[in-house]
């Protein structure tokens, strides 16, 4: 065990790290402690046992762990390890702690992270699903993540096999941002075959975990991870899931936190479709297109910050357009007002591809959609 520091030498970050690491001290109890002691987290470790036990839900065993925290957590070793690995710890009181996560019932006391924290300040969409994904599910997850990332969303998932992997890869391969929330310490790569993905997320996005260095994943840690996946995002999309899959836990957290839940419909005879079909039956929105997802989410502040639908369209810079976008603006530049079907037919693309292109152009403020559904430049 560490020889430890005097309580007077503890910083606020250290105090939060200790509370985060102690068994039996969860996020709800931490919030009660902060309320009881006027937000002074350092002073918690200078309180008497009777002071601590005056906090609702804090019994003798938990009080003992706080008073004798050095017996349960080696702070100096933890600080040395995260410094050598270039890992940082973000406490609940840190200004960079995501606002969306702070709003949930049981936000983490803090979390460790690798990569750029600013990625989490972008509007986030969580895409999750089964590890035993079908080819259809994998394709849907990757394409969905690609298109949302191109529009400016940060894609959140759990770095698991299957749907999670495809979601991260879809965002990264178009230069977008993605955040992985792990169910173990950041020093453990799980599954091990995702080492390259882990490195890419670290360099291009962010990897986070509320678990201390060396903590292995277990049946308790995965649901805890799932609540963060749900809490970070404006909405959660379940691509494929069994009736009792971990993604269903994420969906339930999302519903509890007031997040929109979308489910991708699948085949009735496939086990990995049954969870999504159950969610749709119980009121989740059936995912059919990126466009419909944006329309469902249009009322949220996060979507408004990307879409900014009410701002006037900008002058067209043709050099910034890709080869698929230019023909559309050529069609509309003379004042034509065309439907998606008319545009798709003119540029020889299918409807779904054209819908995505129109959303991209609308979010760039190059076109706008009229009440009758027609577009104009």
XYZ file of N, CA and C in Angstrom, residues 152-333:
546
model
N -21.128 15.496 -38.366
C -20.584 16.187 -37.204
C -20.885 15.564 -35.869
N -21.544 14.418 -35.850
C -21.817 13.740 -34.587
C -20.603 12.937 -34.131
N -20.446 12.832 -32.826
C -19.474 11.918 -32.239
C -20.194 10.601 -31.961
N -19.607 9.501 -32.402
C -20.220 8.179 -32.246
C -19.686 7.512 -30.977
N -20.604 7.132 -30.103
C -20.246 6.507 -28.831
C -20.629 5.029 -28.873
N -19.733 4.180 -28.403
C -20.042 2.762 -28.284
C -19.112 2.146 -27.251
N -19.128 0.808 -27.157
C -18.426 0.154 -26.063
C -17.206 -0.656 -26.435
N -16.732 -0.536 -27.691
C -15.527 -1.203 -28.189
C -15.611 -2.728 -28.112
N -16.819 -3.259 -28.041
C -16.991 -4.715 -28.042
C -16.941 -5.245 -29.473
N -16.939 -6.553 -29.605
C -17.010 -7.163 -30.930
C -18.372 -6.859 -31.562
N -18.457 -7.050 -32.856
C -19.758 -6.937 -33.523
C -20.158 -5.507 -33.822
N -21.353 -5.130 -33.390
C -21.927 -3.823 -33.732
C -21.065 -2.674 -33.208
N -20.580 -2.785 -31.976
C -19.755 -1.708 -31.409
C -18.540 -1.436 -32.297
N -17.871 -2.496 -32.688
C -16.676 -2.358 -33.537
C -17.023 -1.625 -34.828
N -18.104 -2.036 -35.486
C -18.487 -1.421 -36.753
C -18.829 0.053 -36.574
N -19.474 0.387 -35.461
C -19.834 1.779 -35.211
C -18.592 2.650 -35.082
N -17.628 2.194 -34.282
C -16.379 2.959 -34.149
C -15.661 3.087 -35.491
N -15.550 1.981 -36.209
C -14.825 1.993 -37.470
C -15.503 2.896 -38.494
N -16.825 2.876 -38.547
C -17.536 3.722 -39.489
C -17.224 5.185 -39.281
N -17.169 5.614 -38.029
C -16.849 7.017 -37.739
C -15.401 7.343 -38.071
N -14.492 6.466 -37.671
C -13.073 6.754 -37.845
C -12.653 6.759 -39.306
N -13.234 5.898 -40.120
C -12.773 5.787 -41.497
C -13.182 6.982 -42.368
N -14.098 7.823 -41.887
C -14.426 9.049 -42.627
C -13.838 10.273 -41.931
N -12.886 10.042 -41.022
C -12.243 11.149 -40.321
C -13.093 11.744 -39.218
N -14.143 11.023 -38.796
C -15.015 11.512 -37.744
C -14.494 11.183 -36.358
N -15.274 11.537 -35.358
C -14.880 11.340 -33.970
C -15.689 10.210 -33.344
N -15.041 9.480 -32.462
C -15.716 8.379 -31.784
C -15.160 8.220 -30.380
N -16.031 7.859 -29.457
C -15.649 7.640 -28.059
C -16.007 6.210 -27.675
N -15.044 5.507 -27.100
C -15.285 4.166 -26.578
C -15.367 4.232 -25.063
N -16.403 3.651 -24.503
C -16.556 3.562 -23.050
C -16.268 2.115 -22.658
N -15.254 1.928 -21.836
C -14.817 0.571 -21.493
C -15.427 0.098 -20.171
N -15.539 -1.212 -20.047
C -16.026 -1.834 -18.821
C -14.893 -2.356 -17.968
N -13.699 -1.830 -18.164
C -12.504 -2.216 -17.405
C -11.553 -1.032 -17.381
N -10.429 -1.181 -16.680
C -9.445 -0.112 -16.634
C -8.850 0.166 -18.011
N -8.370 1.394 -18.206
C -7.860 1.788 -19.520
C -6.555 1.093 -19.896
N -5.940 0.405 -18.955
C -4.706 -0.316 -19.274
C -4.986 -1.696 -19.847
N -6.250 -2.089 -19.915
C -6.613 -3.425 -20.411
C -7.325 -3.283 -21.746
N -6.821 -3.954 -22.763
C -7.457 -3.946 -24.083
C -8.366 -5.168 -24.162
N -9.686 -4.914 -24.184
C -10.632 -6.025 -24.251
C -11.734 -5.694 -25.242
N -11.926 -6.574 -26.240
C -11.156 -7.794 -26.528
C -9.771 -7.455 -27.087
N -8.835 -8.368 -26.918
C -7.434 -8.101 -27.266
C -7.233 -7.830 -28.747
N -8.106 -8.406 -29.606
C -7.936 -8.190 -31.046
C -8.304 -6.777 -31.479
N -8.815 -5.975 -30.548
C -9.166 -4.594 -30.887
C -8.068 -3.602 -30.504
N -6.826 -4.085 -30.421
C -5.708 -3.214 -30.073
C -5.572 -2.056 -31.056
N -5.648 -2.337 -32.358
C -5.509 -1.267 -33.343
C -6.661 -0.278 -33.245
N -7.868 -0.788 -33.022
C -9.010 0.098 -32.849
C -8.798 0.987 -31.630
N -8.320 0.403 -30.550
C -8.037 1.163 -29.325
C -7.063 2.304 -29.615
N -6.004 2.003 -30.346
C -5.001 3.034 -30.671
C -5.605 4.131 -31.533
N -6.423 3.732 -32.510
C -7.043 4.722 -33.390
C -8.030 5.609 -32.631
N -8.768 4.997 -31.719
C -9.693 5.779 -30.900
C -8.930 6.749 -30.004
N -7.854 6.292 -29.439
C -7.016 7.150 -28.592
C -6.488 8.350 -29.381
N -6.076 8.104 -30.637
C -5.451 9.151 -31.442
C -6.462 10.058 -32.140
N -7.620 9.504 -32.505
C -8.583 10.253 -33.312
C -9.849 10.605 -32.536
N -10.031 9.962 -31.416
C -11.223 10.196 -30.610
C -10.871 10.195 -29.145
N -11.505 9.316 -28.404
C -11.290 9.282 -26.960
C -11.709 7.908 -26.430
N -10.982 7.419 -25.433
C -11.327 6.181 -24.735
C -11.485 6.539 -23.265
N -12.612 6.156 -22.659
C -12.853 6.523 -21.274
C -13.308 5.316 -20.461
N -13.111 5.420 -19.156
C -13.577 4.385 -18.231
C -13.638 4.974 -16.835
N -14.660 4.600 -16.070
C -14.707 5.055 -14.680
C -13.922 4.117 -13.764
N -13.358 3.037 -14.314
C -12.705 2.029 -13.494
C -11.214 2.294 -13.346
N -10.714 1.966 -12.163
C -9.310 2.204 -11.848
C -8.392 1.337 -12.710
N -7.148 1.729 -12.775
C -6.139 0.982 -13.527
C -6.052 -0.441 -12.964
N -6.067 -1.414 -13.876
C -5.958 -2.811 -13.479
C -7.276 -3.503 -13.234
N -8.379 -2.767 -13.210
C -9.691 -3.371 -12.954
C -10.144 -4.153 -14.189
N -10.410 -5.433 -14.005
C -10.892 -6.281 -15.098
C -12.403 -6.150 -15.244
N -12.887 -6.465 -16.428
C -14.333 -6.436 -16.676
C -15.008 -7.600 -15.961
N -16.236 -7.384 -15.521
C -17.025 -8.446 -14.909
C -18.504 -8.155 -15.125
N -19.361 -8.988 -14.550
C -20.804 -8.837 -14.771
C -21.346 -7.525 -14.219
N -20.679 -6.966 -13.237
C -21.124 -5.694 -12.662
C -20.648 -4.509 -13.493
N -19.435 -4.615 -14.042
C -18.846 -3.453 -14.712
C -19.496 -3.143 -16.053
N -19.989 -4.153 -16.755
C -20.585 -3.887 -18.066
C -21.872 -3.056 -17.980
N -22.811 -3.390 -17.080
C -23.977 -2.507 -16.946
C -23.599 -1.088 -16.525
N -22.574 -0.951 -15.684
C -22.120 0.376 -15.292
C -21.588 1.130 -16.506
N -20.850 0.436 -17.341
C -20.369 1.025 -18.591
C -21.542 1.456 -19.472
N -22.564 0.607 -19.548
C -23.699 0.880 -20.429
C -24.461 2.143 -20.039
N -24.521 2.459 -18.760
C -25.231 3.666 -18.341
C -24.499 4.912 -18.839
N -23.163 4.841 -18.929
C -22.401 5.980 -19.444
C -22.607 6.115 -20.945
N -22.633 4.982 -21.652
C -22.903 5.007 -23.093
C -24.240 5.707 -23.357
N -25.249 5.376 -22.564
C -26.565 6.001 -22.727
C -26.548 7.461 -22.299
N -25.862 7.748 -21.207
C -25.884 9.097 -20.647
C -25.164 10.136 -21.479
N -24.153 9.734 -22.227
C -23.367 10.686 -23.014
C -24.118 11.220 -24.230
N -25.140 10.515 -24.678
C -25.678 10.751 -26.008
C -27.051 11.415 -26.036
N -27.309 12.066 -27.171
C -28.633 12.620 -27.428
C -29.626 11.505 -27.706
N -29.154 10.454 -28.357
C -30.019 9.313 -28.636
C -29.177 8.046 -28.711
N -29.844 6.915 -28.575
C -29.197 5.608 -28.638
C -29.863 4.804 -29.750
N -29.047 4.226 -30.622
C -29.563 3.382 -31.695
C -29.127 1.947 -31.421
N -30.097 1.039 -31.275
C -29.813 -0.377 -31.100
C -29.914 -1.019 -32.484
N -28.807 -1.570 -32.964
C -28.802 -2.126 -34.321
C -29.277 -3.579 -34.321
N -28.719 -4.405 -33.489
C -29.168 -5.787 -33.308
C -28.968 -6.169 -31.846
N -29.910 -6.913 -31.301
C -29.778 -7.343 -29.914
C -30.729 -8.495 -29.637
N -30.264 -9.412 -28.831
C -31.156 -10.439 -28.325
C -32.082 -9.842 -27.279
N -33.050 -10.623 -26.867
C -34.013 -10.150 -25.872
C -33.327 -9.734 -24.579
N -32.274 -10.436 -24.195
C -31.591 -10.141 -22.933
C -30.167 -9.649 -23.171
N -29.919 -9.060 -24.307
C -28.572 -8.575 -24.600
C -28.198 -7.354 -23.772
N -26.892 -7.111 -23.684
C -26.412 -5.936 -22.955
C -26.930 -4.638 -23.552
N -27.201 -4.655 -24.858
C -27.724 -3.455 -25.505
C -29.108 -3.093 -24.978
N -29.854 -4.099 -24.542
C -31.169 -3.826 -23.968
C -31.026 -3.070 -22.646
N -29.956 -3.358 -21.923
C -29.675 -2.613 -20.690
C -29.382 -1.166 -21.036
N -28.582 -0.959 -22.085
C -28.283 0.404 -22.529
C -29.559 1.128 -22.935
N -30.434 0.434 -23.663
C -31.707 1.036 -24.084
C -32.548 1.419 -22.871
N -32.588 0.561 -21.866
C -33.377 0.856 -20.668
C -32.823 2.066 -19.919
N -31.488 2.160 -19.848
C -30.883 3.347 -19.242
C -31.269 4.599 -20.031
N -31.197 4.508 -21.355
C -31.521 5.656 -22.207
C -32.956 6.120 -21.964
N -33.872 5.172 -21.860
C -35.274 5.519 -21.595
C -35.397 6.195 -20.231
N -34.710 5.634 -19.240
C -34.740 6.204 -17.884
C -34.199 7.627 -17.873
N -33.184 7.895 -18.711
C -32.555 9.215 -18.737
C -33.248 10.195 -19.684
N -34.338 9.753 -20.301
C -35.054 10.645 -21.196
C -34.414 10.812 -22.562
N -33.585 9.851 -22.968
C -32.970 9.903 -24.290
C -33.879 9.212 -25.314
N -33.763 9.648 -26.558
C -34.486 8.980 -27.637
C -33.854 7.612 -27.903
N -34.684 6.607 -28.120
C -34.182 5.271 -28.439
C -34.702 4.867 -29.819
N -33.774 4.485 -30.690
C -34.113 3.986 -32.012
C -33.693 2.523 -32.094
N -34.451 1.743 -32.826
C -34.129 0.326 -33.010
C -34.238 -0.014 -34.495
N -33.241 -0.733 -34.991
C -33.234 -1.143 -36.392
C -34.054 -2.423 -36.533
N -35.075 -2.435 -37.375
C -35.882 -3.653 -37.538
C -35.076 -4.750 -38.225
N -35.329 -5.974 -37.862
C -34.612 -7.101 -38.465
C -35.553 -8.256 -38.754
N -34.975 -9.373 -39.151
C -35.768 -10.549 -39.512
C -36.394 -11.203 -38.285
N -37.618 -11.646 -38.460
C -38.341 -12.275 -37.361
C -37.726 -13.598 -36.927
N -36.995 -14.262 -37.839
C -36.459 -15.585 -37.527
C -35.008 -15.533 -37.049
N -34.508 -14.352 -36.718
C -33.133 -14.236 -36.227
C -33.138 -13.755 -34.781
N -32.416 -14.473 -33.924
C -32.395 -14.148 -32.489
C -31.885 -12.740 -32.233
N -30.912 -12.294 -33.065
C -30.331 -10.977 -32.832
C -31.250 -9.835 -33.260
N -32.418 -10.152 -33.812
C -33.407 -9.125 -34.146
C -34.463 -8.962 -33.059
N -34.585 -9.939 -32.186
C -35.720 -9.983 -31.267
C -35.725 -8.833 -30.266
N -34.550 -8.418 -29.817
C -34.487 -7.301 -28.885
C -34.971 -6.006 -29.520
N -34.542 -5.757 -30.762
C -34.973 -4.545 -31.471
C -36.470 -4.566 -31.723
N -36.987 -5.713 -32.121
C -38.419 -5.812 -32.365
C -39.215 -5.589 -31.083
N -38.699 -6.077 -29.977
C -39.354 -5.853 -28.680
C -39.356 -4.365 -28.333
N -38.226 -3.693 -28.564
C -38.146 -2.261 -28.263
C -39.139 -1.463 -29.109
N -39.226 -1.813 -30.390
C -40.167 -1.120 -31.280
C -41.601 -1.333 -30.805
N -41.899 -2.562 -30.421
C -43.243 -2.879 -29.926
C -43.564 -2.078 -28.670
N -42.537 -1.810 -27.864
C -42.757 -1.113 -26.597
C -42.640 0.401 -26.717
N -42.432 0.899 -27.941
C -42.472 2.352 -28.122
C -41.214 3.008 -28.628
N -40.122 2.253 -28.809
C -38.923 2.845 -29.411
C -39.227 3.229 -30.857
N -38.514 4.207 -31.369
C -38.699 4.629 -32.752
C -37.980 3.671 -33.686
N -38.680 3.218 -34.704
C -38.048 2.326 -35.679
C -37.104 3.132 -36.558
N -35.855 2.719 -36.590
C -34.883 3.422 -37.428
C -35.058 2.996 -38.882
N -35.276 3.988 -39.737
C -35.411 3.706 -41.172
C -34.431 4.496 -42.019
N -33.959 5.650 -41.507
C -33.007 6.458 -42.268
C -32.380 7.502 -41.364
N -31.228 8.015 -41.789
C -30.577 9.104 -41.071
C -31.482 10.329 -41.060
N -32.127 10.576 -42.182
C -32.997 11.740 -42.285
C -34.103 11.707 -41.230
N -34.739 10.558 -41.066
C -35.815 10.462 -40.079
C -35.275 10.586 -38.663
N -34.078 10.056 -38.415
C -33.472 10.212 -37.096
C -33.284 11.692 -36.787
N -32.760 12.456 -37.748
C -32.549 13.882 -37.533
C -33.864 14.616 -37.328
N -34.872 14.223 -38.075
C -36.174 14.867 -37.919
C -36.761 14.594 -36.537
N -36.573 13.370 -36.040
C -37.061 13.032 -34.701
C -36.300 13.806 -33.626
N -35.010 14.066 -33.895
C -34.145 14.711 -32.909
C -34.043 16.217 -33.099
N -34.750 16.771 -34.057
C -34.584 18.164 -34.441
C -34.837 19.132 -33.292
N -35.678 18.733 -32.336
C -36.056 19.636 -31.259
C -34.982 19.781 -30.192
N -33.977 18.921 -30.183
C -32.993 18.948 -29.095
C -31.929 20.001 -29.350
N -31.398 20.559 -28.269
C -30.363 21.586 -28.393
C -29.136 21.048 -29.099
N -28.813 19.757 -28.830
C -27.610 19.183 -29.423
C -27.711 19.142 -30.943
N -28.871 18.752 -31.452
C -29.043 18.689 -32.892
C -29.080 20.091 -33.482
N -29.720 21.021 -32.793
C -29.758 22.395 -33.280
C -28.359 22.976 -33.412
N -27.463 22.589 -32.490
C -26.117 23.146 -32.536
C -25.342 22.689 -33.753
N -25.721 21.526 -34.298
C -25.105 21.072 -35.539
C -25.873 21.596 -36.735
N -27.174 21.399 -36.690
C -27.975 21.672 -37.878
C -28.160 23.159 -38.136
N -28.465 23.924 -37.079
C -28.682 25.355 -37.216
C -29.592 25.640 -38.406
N -30.747 24.994 -38.402
C -31.638 25.052 -39.556
C -32.132 26.460 -39.867
N -32.146 27.331 -38.882
C -32.734 28.647 -39.111
C -31.741 29.660 -39.670
N -30.474 29.318 -39.734
C -29.512 30.263 -40.269
C -29.615 30.342 -41.792
N -29.311 31.500 -42.376
C -29.370 31.602 -43.832
C -28.301 30.749 -44.476
N -28.608 30.248 -45.672
C -27.637 29.412 -46.370
C -26.433 30.249 -46.771
N -25.281 29.600 -46.879
C -24.040 30.286 -47.172
C -23.765 30.260 -48.667
N -22.882 31.182 -49.092
C -22.446 31.171 -50.486
C -21.776 29.837 -50.778
N -22.033 29.315 -51.963
C -21.546 27.985 -52.307
C -20.079 28.032 -52.702
N -19.282 27.242 -52.037
C -17.872 27.079 -52.398
C -17.744 25.707 -53.058
N -17.719 25.708 -54.381
C -17.746 24.439 -55.105
C -16.506 23.596 -54.852
N -15.413 24.239 -54.462
C -14.185 23.482 -54.186
C -14.333 22.604 -52.953
N -15.281 22.955 -52.076
C -15.467 22.206 -50.835
C -16.496 21.086 -50.985
N -17.086 20.973 -52.165
C -18.097 19.944 -52.383
C -17.467 18.671 -52.916
N -18.062 17.536 -52.575
C -17.562 16.290 -53.145
C -18.251 16.014 -54.476
N -17.830 14.971 -55.147
C -18.332 14.697 -56.498
C -19.812 14.354 -56.520
N -20.351 13.889 -55.409
C -21.770 13.554 -55.352
C -22.642 14.782 -55.099
N -22.069 15.789 -54.414
C -22.850 16.970 -54.059
C -22.945 17.991 -55.190
N -21.888 18.097 -55.984
C -21.855 19.133 -57.028
C -23.016 19.033 -58.014
N -23.327 17.820 -58.544
C -24.435 17.734 -59.506
C -25.775 18.199 -58.937
N -25.974 18.011 -57.631
C -27.238 18.424 -57.017
C -27.365 19.941 -57.042
N -26.283 20.625 -56.673
C -26.346 22.080 -56.659
C -26.405 22.657 -58.072
N -25.831 21.948 -59.035
C -25.977 22.374 -60.431
C -27.450 22.333 -60.835
N -28.163 21.306 -60.346
C -29.590 21.192 -60.656
C -30.403 22.337 -60.050
N -30.015 22.754 -58.844
C -30.834 23.689 -58.086
C -30.404 25.149 -58.218
N -29.242 25.410 -58.804
C -28.680 26.760 -58.746
C -29.484 27.802 -59.520
